């Protein structure tokens, strides 16, 4: 990690699990203020609302939960119980302080999630599937812990949806492992956002496990 304070540019430049752990360990304490509030981050709100609108219910796994922004919205919408998983223990420490999660699970999605198969009726992820080390094959780990008929709401950075292989992965899964796939395009940041990423878009992939 450089001597510079963590920021969005650094986050978009992540390449390895070690990079992620270092960044988010440093950023955890003031992530909500230095990033989410300052950048008018809205994706977690859109993702949680899309999950509920699609009929999603608990128990839910919040994937890449970070400091718990998405989980807090889910809880406000009456969803629960909610478990949080993230590669950063420091971020999960912050998430648990919000008192919306039942459990916190440190995990690298590329290596799987250490919970029994078919543990969850819903899987939600906001801001995890973008650039960096978490690619489309990590969706397999999420399907393993989801029950049959589980509702998914996964936000994917629109710029990388095709180029990073998410489109091909979901098209392949739609042949036999998932159903009712829809993509909702939404802005990642609100009207108060500034900087080069202020107009970035995400696709919220909604589907059910067959």
CSV table of N, CA, C and O in Angstrom, one decimal, residues 73-165:
chain,number,residue,atom,x,y,z
A,73,UNK,N,-29.6,-1.5,4.8
A,73,UNK,CA,-30.8,-1.2,4.0
A,73,UNK,C,-31.7,-2.4,4.0
A,73,UNK,O,-32.9,-2.3,4.2
A,74,UNK,N,-31.2,-3.6,3.8
A,74,UNK,CA,-32.0,-4.8,3.9
A,74,UNK,C,-32.8,-4.9,5.2
A,74,UNK,O,-34.0,-5.2,5.2
A,75,UNK,N,-32.1,-4.7,6.3
A,75,UNK,CA,-32.7,-4.7,7.6
A,75,UNK,C,-33.8,-3.7,7.7
A,75,UNK,O,-34.9,-4.0,8.2
A,76,UNK,N,-33.6,-2.5,7.2
A,76,UNK,CA,-34.6,-1.5,7.2
A,76,UNK,C,-35.9,-1.9,6.4
A,76,UNK,O,-37.0,-1.4,6.7
A,77,UNK,N,-35.6,-2.7,5.4
A,77,UNK,CA,-36.7,-3.2,4.5
A,77,UNK,C,-37.4,-4.5,5.1
A,77,UNK,O,-38.3,-5.0,4.5
A,78,UNK,N,-37.0,-4.9,6.3
A,78,UNK,CA,-37.6,-6.0,7.0
A,78,UNK,C,-37.0,-7.4,6.6
A,78,UNK,O,-37.7,-8.4,6.9
A,79,UNK,N,-35.9,-7.4,6.0
A,79,UNK,CA,-35.3,-8.7,5.6
A,79,UNK,C,-34.4,-9.2,6.7
A,79,UNK,O,-33.7,-8.4,7.4
A,80,UNK,N,-34.4,-10.5,7.0
A,80,UNK,CA,-33.5,-11.1,8.0
A,80,UNK,C,-33.9,-12.6,8.2
A,80,UNK,O,-34.9,-13.1,7.6
A,81,UNK,N,-33.0,-13.3,8.8
A,81,UNK,CA,-31.7,-12.9,9.3
A,81,UNK,C,-30.7,-12.7,8.2
A,81,UNK,O,-30.9,-13.2,7.1
A,82,UNK,N,-29.7,-11.9,8.5
A,82,UNK,CA,-28.6,-11.6,7.4
A,82,UNK,C,-27.3,-12.0,8.0
A,82,UNK,O,-26.9,-11.6,9.1
A,83,UNK,N,-26.5,-12.7,7.2
A,83,UNK,CA,-25.1,-12.9,7.5
A,83,UNK,C,-24.2,-12.1,6.6
A,83,UNK,O,-24.6,-11.9,5.4
A,84,UNK,N,-23.0,-11.8,7.0
A,84,UNK,CA,-22.1,-11.0,6.2
A,84,UNK,C,-20.9,-11.8,5.9
A,84,UNK,O,-20.4,-12.5,6.8
A,85,UNK,N,-20.4,-11.7,4.7
A,85,UNK,CA,-19.1,-12.3,4.4
A,85,UNK,C,-18.3,-11.3,3.6
A,85,UNK,O,-18.8,-10.5,2.8
A,86,UNK,N,-17.0,-11.3,3.9
A,86,UNK,CA,-16.0,-10.3,3.2
A,86,UNK,C,-14.6,-10.9,3.4
A,86,UNK,O,-14.4,-11.7,4.3
A,87,UNK,N,-13.7,-10.5,2.5
A,87,UNK,CA,-12.3,-10.9,2.6
A,87,UNK,C,-11.6,-10.1,3.8
A,87,UNK,O,-10.6,-10.6,4.3
A,88,UNK,N,-12.2,-9.0,4.2
A,88,UNK,CA,-11.5,-8.1,5.2
A,88,UNK,C,-12.2,-8.3,6.6
A,88,UNK,O,-13.4,-7.9,6.7
A,89,UNK,N,-11.5,-8.8,7.5
A,89,UNK,CA,-12.0,-8.9,8.9
A,89,UNK,C,-12.2,-7.5,9.5
A,89,UNK,O,-13.1,-7.3,10.3
A,90,UNK,N,-11.4,-6.5,9.1
A,90,UNK,CA,-11.5,-5.2,9.6
A,90,UNK,C,-12.8,-4.6,9.1
A,90,UNK,O,-13.5,-3.9,9.9
A,91,UNK,N,-13.2,-4.8,7.9
A,91,UNK,CA,-14.5,-4.3,7.4
A,91,UNK,C,-15.6,-5.0,8.1
A,91,UNK,O,-16.6,-4.3,8.4
A,92,UNK,N,-15.5,-6.3,8.3
A,92,UNK,CA,-16.6,-7.0,9.0
A,92,UNK,C,-16.8,-6.5,10.4
A,92,UNK,O,-17.9,-6.5,11.0
A,93,UNK,N,-15.7,-6.1,11.1
A,93,UNK,CA,-15.8,-5.6,12.4
A,93,UNK,C,-16.7,-4.3,12.4
A,93,UNK,O,-17.5,-4.1,13.3
A,94,UNK,N,-16.5,-3.5,11.4
A,94,UNK,CA,-17.3,-2.3,11.3
A,94,UNK,C,-18.8,-2.7,11.0
A,94,UNK,O,-19.7,-2.1,11.5
A,95,UNK,N,-18.9,-3.7,10.1
A,95,UNK,CA,-20.3,-4.1,9.8
A,95,UNK,C,-21.1,-4.6,11.0
A,95,UNK,O,-22.3,-4.3,11.2
A,96,UNK,N,-20.4,-5.4,11.8
A,96,UNK,CA,-21.1,-5.9,13.0
A,96,UNK,C,-21.5,-4.9,14.0
A,96,UNK,O,-22.4,-5.1,14.8
A,97,UNK,N,-20.9,-3.7,14.0
A,97,UNK,CA,-21.3,-2.6,14.9
A,97,UNK,C,-22.6,-2.0,14.5
A,97,UNK,O,-23.2,-1.3,15.3
A,98,UNK,N,-23.1,-2.3,13.3
A,98,UNK,CA,-24.4,-1.8,12.9
A,98,UNK,C,-25.5,-2.6,13.5
A,98,UNK,O,-26.7,-2.2,13.3
A,99,UNK,N,-25.2,-3.8,14.1
A,99,UNK,CA,-26.3,-4.6,14.7
A,99,UNK,C,-27.4,-5.0,13.8
A,99,UNK,O,-28.6,-5.1,14.2
A,100,UNK,N,-27.0,-5.4,12.5
A,100,UNK,CA,-28.0,-5.9,11.6
A,100,UNK,C,-27.7,-7.3,11.2
A,100,UNK,O,-28.5,-8.0,10.5
A,101,UNK,N,-26.5,-7.8,11.5
A,101,UNK,CA,-26.1,-9.1,11.0
A,101,UNK,C,-26.1,-10.2,12.2
A,101,UNK,O,-25.8,-9.9,13.3
A,102,UNK,N,-26.5,-11.4,11.8
A,102,UNK,CA,-26.4,-12.5,12.7
A,102,UNK,C,-25.0,-13.0,12.9
A,102,UNK,O,-24.7,-13.4,14.0
A,103,UNK,N,-24.3,-13.1,11.8
A,103,UNK,CA,-22.9,-13.6,11.8
A,103,UNK,C,-22.0,-13.0,10.8
A,103,UNK,O,-22.5,-12.4,9.8
A,104,UNK,N,-20.7,-13.0,11.0
A,104,UNK,CA,-19.7,-12.5,10.1
A,104,UNK,C,-18.8,-13.6,9.7
A,104,UNK,O,-18.3,-14.3,10.6
A,105,UNK,N,-18.5,-13.7,8.4
A,105,UNK,CA,-17.7,-14.8,7.9
A,105,UNK,C,-16.6,-14.3,7.0
A,105,UNK,O,-16.9,-13.7,5.9
A,106,UNK,N,-15.4,-14.4,7.4
A,106,UNK,CA,-14.2,-14.0,6.6
A,106,UNK,C,-14.0,-15.0,5.5
A,106,UNK,O,-13.8,-16.2,5.9
A,107,UNK,N,-14.0,-14.6,4.3
A,107,UNK,CA,-13.8,-15.6,3.2
A,107,UNK,C,-13.3,-14.9,1.9
A,107,UNK,O,-13.7,-13.7,1.7
A,108,UNK,N,-12.5,-15.5,1.2
A,108,UNK,CA,-12.1,-15.2,-0.2
A,108,UNK,C,-13.0,-15.9,-1.1
A,108,UNK,O,-13.0,-17.2,-1.1
A,109,UNK,N,-13.9,-15.3,-1.9
A,109,UNK,CA,-14.9,-15.9,-2.7
A,109,UNK,C,-14.2,-16.9,-3.7
A,109,UNK,O,-14.8,-17.9,-4.0
A,110,UNK,N,-13.0,-16.6,-4.1
A,110,UNK,CA,-12.3,-17.5,-5.0
A,110,UNK,C,-12.0,-18.9,-4.4
A,110,UNK,O,-11.8,-19.9,-5.1
A,111,UNK,N,-12.0,-18.9,-3.1
A,111,UNK,CA,-11.7,-20.2,-2.3
A,111,UNK,C,-12.9,-20.8,-1.7
A,111,UNK,O,-12.8,-21.9,-1.1
A,112,UNK,N,-14.1,-20.2,-1.9
A,112,UNK,CA,-15.3,-20.7,-1.3
A,112,UNK,C,-15.7,-20.0,0.0
A,112,UNK,O,-14.9,-19.3,0.6
A,113,UNK,N,-16.9,-20.3,0.4
A,113,UNK,CA,-17.4,-19.7,1.7
A,113,UNK,C,-17.6,-20.9,2.7
A,113,UNK,O,-18.3,-21.8,2.4
A,114,UNK,N,-17.0,-20.8,3.9
A,114,UNK,CA,-17.0,-21.9,4.8
A,114,UNK,C,-18.3,-22.0,5.6
A,114,UNK,O,-18.4,-21.9,6.8
A,115,UNK,N,-19.4,-22.3,4.8
A,115,UNK,CA,-20.7,-22.6,5.5
A,115,UNK,C,-21.3,-23.8,4.7
A,115,UNK,O,-20.9,-24.1,3.6
A,116,UNK,N,-22.2,-24.5,5.3
A,116,UNK,CA,-22.8,-25.7,4.7
A,116,UNK,C,-23.6,-25.3,3.4
A,116,UNK,O,-24.0,-24.2,3.2
A,117,UNK,N,-23.7,-26.3,2.5
A,117,UNK,CA,-24.4,-26.1,1.3
A,117,UNK,C,-25.9,-25.7,1.6
A,117,UNK,O,-26.4,-26.1,2.6
A,118,UNK,N,-26.4,-25.0,0.7
A,118,UNK,CA,-27.9,-24.6,0.7
A,118,UNK,C,-28.2,-24.0,2.1
A,118,UNK,O,-29.3,-24.3,2.7
A,119,UNK,N,-27.4,-23.1,2.5
A,119,UNK,CA,-27.7,-22.4,3.8
A,119,UNK,C,-28.6,-21.2,3.7
A,119,UNK,O,-29.2,-20.8,4.7
A,120,UNK,N,-28.7,-20.6,2.5
A,120,UNK,CA,-29.4,-19.3,2.4
A,120,UNK,C,-30.5,-19.3,1.3
A,120,UNK,O,-30.4,-20.0,0.3
A,121,UNK,N,-31.6,-18.6,1.6
A,121,UNK,CA,-32.7,-18.4,0.7
A,121,UNK,C,-32.5,-17.1,-0.2
A,121,UNK,O,-33.3,-16.9,-1.1
A,122,UNK,N,-31.5,-16.3,0.2
A,122,UNK,CA,-31.2,-15.1,-0.6
A,122,UNK,C,-29.7,-14.8,-0.6
A,122,UNK,O,-29.0,-15.1,0.4
A,123,UNK,N,-29.2,-14.3,-1.7
A,123,UNK,CA,-27.8,-13.9,-1.9
A,123,UNK,C,-27.8,-12.5,-2.5
A,123,UNK,O,-28.4,-12.3,-3.5
A,124,UNK,N,-27.2,-11.6,-1.8
A,124,UNK,CA,-27.1,-10.2,-2.2
A,124,UNK,C,-25.7,-9.8,-2.2
A,124,UNK,O,-24.9,-10.1,-1.4
A,125,UNK,N,-25.3,-9.0,-3.3
A,125,UNK,CA,-23.9,-8.5,-3.3
A,125,UNK,C,-24.0,-7.1,-4.0
A,125,UNK,O,-24.5,-7.0,-5.1
A,126,UNK,N,-23.4,-6.1,-3.3
A,126,UNK,CA,-23.3,-4.8,-3.9
A,126,UNK,C,-21.9,-4.3,-3.9
A,126,UNK,O,-21.3,-4.2,-2.9
A,127,UNK,N,-21.4,-4.1,-5.1
A,127,UNK,CA,-20.1,-3.5,-5.3
A,127,UNK,C,-18.9,-4.4,-5.3
A,127,UNK,O,-17.7,-4.0,-5.3
A,128,UNK,N,-19.2,-5.7,-5.2
A,128,UNK,CA,-18.1,-6.7,-5.2
A,128,UNK,C,-17.6,-7.1,-6.6
A,128,UNK,O,-16.4,-7.3,-6.8
A,129,UNK,N,-18.6,-7.3,-7.5
A,129,UNK,CA,-18.3,-7.8,-8.8
A,129,UNK,C,-18.0,-6.6,-9.7
A,129,UNK,O,-18.9,-6.0,-10.4
A,130,UNK,N,-16.8,-6.2,-9.7
A,130,UNK,CA,-16.4,-5.0,-10.5
A,130,UNK,C,-15.0,-5.3,-11.2
A,130,UNK,O,-14.9,-6.4,-11.8
A,131,UNK,N,-14.0,-4.5,-11.0
A,131,UNK,CA,-12.7,-4.9,-11.4
A,131,UNK,C,-12.0,-5.5,-10.2
A,131,UNK,O,-12.5,-5.5,-9.1
A,132,UNK,N,-10.8,-6.1,-10.4
A,132,UNK,CA,-10.1,-6.7,-9.3
A,132,UNK,C,-10.1,-8.2,-9.4
A,132,UNK,O,-10.3,-8.8,-10.4
A,133,UNK,N,-9.9,-8.8,-8.2
A,133,UNK,CA,-9.6,-10.2,-8.2
A,133,UNK,C,-10.9,-11.1,-8.2
A,133,UNK,O,-10.8,-12.3,-8.3
A,134,UNK,N,-12.1,-10.5,-7.9
A,134,UNK,CA,-13.3,-11.3,-7.9
A,134,UNK,C,-14.0,-11.3,-9.3
A,134,UNK,O,-14.6,-10.3,-9.7
A,135,UNK,N,-13.8,-12.4,-10.0
A,135,UNK,CA,-14.4,-12.6,-11.3
A,135,UNK,C,-15.6,-13.4,-11.3
A,135,UNK,O,-16.2,-13.8,-10.3
A,136,UNK,N,-16.2,-13.7,-12.5
A,136,UNK,CA,-17.5,-14.3,-12.6
A,136,UNK,C,-17.5,-15.7,-12.0
A,136,UNK,O,-18.6,-16.2,-11.6
A,137,UNK,N,-16.4,-16.4,-12.0
A,137,UNK,CA,-16.4,-17.8,-11.5
A,137,UNK,C,-16.7,-17.9,-10.0
A,137,UNK,O,-17.1,-18.9,-9.5
A,138,UNK,N,-16.6,-16.7,-9.3
A,138,UNK,CA,-16.9,-16.7,-7.9
A,138,UNK,C,-18.4,-16.9,-7.7
A,138,UNK,O,-18.8,-17.3,-6.6
A,139,UNK,N,-19.2,-16.8,-8.7
A,139,UNK,CA,-20.6,-17.0,-8.6
A,139,UNK,C,-20.9,-18.5,-8.2
A,139,UNK,O,-21.9,-18.8,-7.5
A,140,UNK,N,-20.0,-19.4,-8.6
A,140,UNK,CA,-20.2,-20.8,-8.3
A,140,UNK,C,-20.2,-21.0,-6.8
A,140,UNK,O,-21.0,-21.8,-6.3
A,141,UNK,N,-19.4,-20.3,-6.1
A,141,UNK,CA,-19.3,-20.4,-4.6
A,141,UNK,C,-20.6,-19.9,-4.0
A,141,UNK,O,-21.1,-20.5,-3.0
A,142,UNK,N,-21.3,-18.9,-4.6
A,142,UNK,CA,-22.5,-18.4,-4.1
A,142,UNK,C,-23.7,-19.4,-4.4
A,142,UNK,O,-24.5,-19.6,-3.5
A,143,UNK,N,-23.6,-20.0,-5.5
A,143,UNK,CA,-24.7,-21.0,-5.8
A,143,UNK,C,-24.6,-22.2,-4.9
A,143,UNK,O,-25.6,-22.8,-4.5
A,144,UNK,N,-23.4,-22.6,-4.4
A,144,UNK,CA,-23.2,-23.7,-3.5
A,144,UNK,C,-23.9,-23.5,-2.2
A,144,UNK,O,-24.5,-24.4,-1.6
A,145,UNK,N,-23.9,-22.3,-1.7
A,145,UNK,CA,-24.5,-22.0,-0.4
A,145,UNK,C,-25.9,-21.6,-0.5
A,145,UNK,O,-26.6,-21.3,0.6
A,146,UNK,N,-26.5,-21.5,-1.7
A,146,UNK,CA,-27.9,-21.0,-1.9
A,146,UNK,C,-28.8,-22.3,-2.0
A,146,UNK,O,-28.4,-23.3,-2.6
A,147,UNK,N,-30.0,-22.1,-1.4
A,147,UNK,CA,-31.0,-23.2,-1.6
A,147,UNK,C,-31.6,-23.1,-2.9
A,147,UNK,O,-31.6,-22.1,-3.6
A,148,UNK,N,-32.3,-24.2,-3.3
A,148,UNK,CA,-33.0,-24.2,-4.6
A,148,UNK,C,-34.2,-23.2,-4.5
A,148,UNK,O,-34.9,-23.1,-3.5
A,149,UNK,N,-34.3,-22.4,-5.5
A,149,UNK,CA,-35.2,-21.3,-5.5
A,149,UNK,C,-34.8,-20.0,-4.9
A,149,UNK,O,-35.5,-19.0,-4.8
A,150,UNK,N,-33.5,-20.0,-4.4
A,150,UNK,CA,-33.0,-18.8,-3.7
A,150,UNK,C,-32.9,-17.6,-4.7
A,150,UNK,O,-32.6,-17.8,-5.8
A,151,UNK,N,-33.3,-16.5,-4.2
A,151,UNK,CA,-33.2,-15.2,-5.0
A,151,UNK,C,-31.9,-14.6,-4.9
A,151,UNK,O,-31.3,-14.4,-3.8
A,152,UNK,N,-31.3,-14.2,-6.0
A,152,UNK,CA,-30.0,-13.5,-6.1
A,152,UNK,C,-30.2,-12.1,-6.6
A,152,UNK,O,-31.1,-11.8,-7.4
A,153,UNK,N,-29.4,-11.2,-6.0
A,153,UNK,CA,-29.3,-9.8,-6.5
A,153,UNK,C,-27.9,-9.4,-6.5
A,153,UNK,O,-27.3,-9.1,-5.4
A,154,UNK,N,-27.2,-9.5,-7.6
A,154,UNK,CA,-25.8,-9.2,-7.7
A,154,UNK,C,-25.5,-8.0,-8.5
A,154,UNK,O,-25.8,-8.0,-9.7
A,155,UNK,N,-24.9,-7.0,-8.0
A,155,UNK,CA,-24.5,-5.8,-8.8
A,155,UNK,C,-23.2,-6.1,-9.5
A,155,UNK,O,-22.3,-6.6,-8.9
A,156,UNK,N,-23.1,-5.7,-10.8
A,156,UNK,CA,-21.9,-6.0,-11.6
A,156,UNK,C,-21.6,-4.7,-12.3
A,156,UNK,O,-22.5,-4.1,-12.9
A,157,UNK,N,-20.4,-4.2,-12.3
A,157,UNK,CA,-20.0,-3.0,-12.9
A,157,UNK,C,-20.3,-3.1,-14.4
A,157,UNK,O,-19.8,-4.0,-15.1
A,158,UNK,N,-21.2,-2.2,-15.0
A,158,UNK,CA,-21.6,-2.4,-16.4
A,158,UNK,C,-20.5,-2.3,-17.4
A,158,UNK,O,-20.5,-3.0,-18.4
A,159,UNK,N,-19.5,-1.5,-17.1
A,159,UNK,CA,-18.3,-1.4,-18.0
A,159,UNK,C,-17.6,-2.7,-18.2
A,159,UNK,O,-17.1,-3.0,-19.3
A,160,UNK,N,-17.6,-3.6,-17.2
A,160,UNK,CA,-16.9,-4.8,-17.3
A,160,UNK,C,-17.8,-6.1,-17.4
A,160,UNK,O,-17.3,-7.2,-17.4
A,161,UNK,N,-19.1,-5.9,-17.6
A,161,UNK,CA,-20.0,-7.0,-17.6
A,161,UNK,C,-19.7,-8.0,-18.7
A,161,UNK,O,-19.6,-9.2,-18.5
A,162,UNK,N,-19.4,-7.5,-19.9
A,162,UNK,CA,-19.1,-8.4,-21.0
A,162,UNK,C,-17.6,-8.7,-21.0
A,162,UNK,O,-17.2,-9.9,-21.1
A,163,UNK,N,-16.8,-7.7,-20.9
A,163,UNK,CA,-15.3,-7.9,-21.1
A,163,UNK,C,-14.7,-8.8,-20.0
A,163,UNK,O,-13.7,-9.5,-20.3
A,164,UNK,N,-15.2,-8.7,-18.8
A,164,UNK,CA,-14.7,-9.5,-17.7
A,164,UNK,C,-15.3,-10.9,-17.6
A,164,UNK,O,-14.9,-11.7,-16.7
A,165,UNK,N,-16.2,-11.2,-18.5
A,165,UNK,CA,-16.8,-12.6,-18.6
A,165,UNK,C,-18.0,-12.8,-17.8
A,165,UNK,O,-18.5,-14.0,-17.8
